[in-house]
Amino acid sequence: MKYEAKKYLKLIIGLLLCALGIVAMLNSNLGLSPWDALNQGLNKIIGISLGEANLLVGAIIVLFSLLLKQPIGSGTIINFLLVGVFIDIYIYLDIVPKGDFFYKRLIILIIGIL
């Protein structure tokens, strides 16, 4: 059981860092990954938060996986449930800087990608 707890702790830390990177790329205003661009499009068109869009897309993917009888692991479920929440928390807390000139935005983008 100790191994399982350690595995899920690493997963959650990774998801926190992933969400932080997404918000950094968003705040750089220089581009997003394709999935995050989809989520941002839903955010703009439907009026839901970026995290809610992430959750919606994840739920649809999981639903299609179930319909196609594909195995879904616990990490997949935890990922789609938490990343969107973490994104919205980071945006709400406004802890990721926004760039006011190109080179600062570029640095924020590179940090987000890493």
mmCIF file with all atom_site columns, C-alpha atoms in Angstrom, residues 6-49:
data_model
loop_
_atom_site.group_PDB
_atom_site.id
_atom_site.type_symbol
_atom_site.label_atom_id
_atom_site.label_alt_id
_atom_site.label_comp_id
_atom_site.label_asym_id
_atom_site.label_entity_id
_atom_site.label_seq_id
_atom_site.pdbx_PDB_ins_code
_atom_site.Cartn_x
_atom_site.Cartn_y
_atom_site.Cartn_z
_atom_site.occupancy
_atom_site.B_iso_or_equiv
_atom_site.pdbx_formal_charge
_atom_site.auth_seq_id
_atom_site.auth_comp_id
_atom_site.auth_asym_id
_atom_site.auth_atom_id
_atom_site.pdbx_PDB_model_num
ATOM 1  C CA . LYS A 1 6  ? 3.845   7.134  -3.279  1.00 0.00 ? 6  LYS A CA 1
ATOM 2  C CA . LYS A 1 7  ? 2.753   6.538  -6.876  1.00 0.00 ? 7  LYS A CA 1
ATOM 3  C CA . TYR A 1 8  ? -0.363  8.704  -6.493  1.00 0.00 ? 8  TYR A CA 1
ATOM 4  C CA . LEU A 1 9  ? 1.579   11.427 -4.681  1.00 0.00 ? 9  LEU A CA 1
ATOM 5  C CA . LYS A 1 10 ? 4.031   11.582 -7.602  1.00 0.00 ? 10 LYS A CA 1
ATOM 6  C CA . LEU A 1 11 ? 1.097   11.700 -10.013 1.00 0.00 ? 11 LEU A CA 1
ATOM 7  C CA . ILE A 1 12 ? -0.548  14.608 -8.184  1.00 0.00 ? 12 ILE A CA 1
ATOM 8  C CA . ILE A 1 13 ? 2.738   16.534 -7.991  1.00 0.00 ? 13 ILE A CA 1
ATOM 9  C CA . GLY A 1 14 ? 3.193   15.966 -11.721 1.00 0.00 ? 14 GLY A CA 1
ATOM 10 C CA . LEU A 1 15 ? -0.340  17.194 -12.418 1.00 0.00 ? 15 LEU A CA 1
ATOM 11 C CA . LEU A 1 16 ? 0.289   20.311 -10.312 1.00 0.00 ? 16 LEU A CA 1
ATOM 12 C CA . LEU A 1 17 ? 3.406   21.038 -12.376 1.00 0.00 ? 17 LEU A CA 1
ATOM 13 C CA . CYS A 1 18 ? 1.580   20.292 -15.631 1.00 0.00 ? 18 CYS A CA 1
ATOM 14 C CA . ALA A 1 19 ? -1.210  22.730 -14.746 1.00 0.00 ? 19 ALA A CA 1
ATOM 15 C CA . LEU A 1 20 ? 1.386   25.332 -13.764 1.00 0.00 ? 20 LEU A CA 1
ATOM 16 C CA . GLY A 1 21 ? 3.040   24.932 -17.161 1.00 0.00 ? 21 GLY A CA 1
ATOM 17 C CA . ILE A 1 22 ? -0.292  25.329 -18.944 1.00 0.00 ? 22 ILE A CA 1
ATOM 18 C CA . VAL A 1 23 ? -1.021  28.554 -17.061 1.00 0.00 ? 23 VAL A CA 1
ATOM 19 C CA . ALA A 1 24 ? 2.513   29.822 -17.777 1.00 0.00 ? 24 ALA A CA 1
ATOM 20 C CA . MET A 1 25 ? 2.020   29.207 -21.510 1.00 0.00 ? 25 MET A CA 1
ATOM 21 C CA . LEU A 1 26 ? -1.383  30.898 -21.320 1.00 0.00 ? 26 LEU A CA 1
ATOM 22 C CA . ASN A 1 27 ? 0.055   33.926 -19.513 1.00 0.00 ? 27 ASN A CA 1
ATOM 23 C CA . SER A 1 28 ? 2.921   34.212 -21.998 1.00 0.00 ? 28 SER A CA 1
ATOM 24 C CA . ASN A 1 29 ? 0.319   34.907 -24.683 1.00 0.00 ? 29 ASN A CA 1
ATOM 25 C CA . LEU A 1 30 ? 2.639   33.262 -27.227 1.00 0.00 ? 30 LEU A CA 1
ATOM 26 C CA . GLY A 1 31 ? 0.783   30.007 -27.815 1.00 0.00 ? 31 GLY A CA 1
ATOM 27 C CA . LEU A 1 32 ? -0.579  26.851 -26.274 1.00 0.00 ? 32 LEU A CA 1
ATOM 28 C CA . SER A 1 33 ? -0.367  23.146 -26.957 1.00 0.00 ? 33 SER A CA 1
ATOM 29 C CA . PRO A 1 34 ? -3.110  21.813 -29.269 1.00 0.00 ? 34 PRO A CA 1
ATOM 30 C CA . TRP A 1 35 ? -5.201  20.394 -26.401 1.00 0.00 ? 35 TRP A CA 1
ATOM 31 C CA . ASP A 1 36 ? -4.918  23.595 -24.421 1.00 0.00 ? 36 ASP A CA 1
ATOM 32 C CA . ALA A 1 37 ? -5.807  25.646 -27.499 1.00 0.00 ? 37 ALA A CA 1
ATOM 33 C CA . LEU A 1 38 ? -8.948  23.502 -27.799 1.00 0.00 ? 38 LEU A CA 1
ATOM 34 C CA . ASN A 1 39 ? -9.734  24.166 -24.139 1.00 0.00 ? 39 ASN A CA 1
ATOM 35 C CA . GLN A 1 40 ? -9.110  27.888 -24.583 1.00 0.00 ? 40 GLN A CA 1
ATOM 36 C CA . GLY A 1 41 ? -11.431 27.892 -27.598 1.00 0.00 ? 41 GLY A CA 1
ATOM 37 C CA . LEU A 1 42 ? -14.162 26.278 -25.493 1.00 0.00 ? 42 LEU A CA 1
ATOM 38 C CA . ASN A 1 43 ? -13.415 28.830 -22.788 1.00 0.00 ? 43 ASN A CA 1
ATOM 39 C CA . LYS A 1 44 ? -13.960 31.702 -25.217 1.00 0.00 ? 44 LYS A CA 1
ATOM 40 C CA . ILE A 1 45 ? -16.940 30.246 -27.133 1.00 0.00 ? 45 ILE A CA 1
ATOM 41 C CA . ILE A 1 46 ? -18.959 28.597 -24.353 1.00 0.00 ? 46 ILE A CA 1
ATOM 42 C CA . GLY A 1 47 ? -17.900 30.905 -21.542 1.00 0.00 ? 47 GLY A CA 1
ATOM 43 C CA . ILE A 1 48 ? -16.658 28.218 -19.164 1.00 0.00 ? 48 ILE A CA 1
ATOM 44 C CA . SER A 1 49 ? -13.350 28.470 -17.328 1.00 0.00 ? 49 SER A CA 1
#
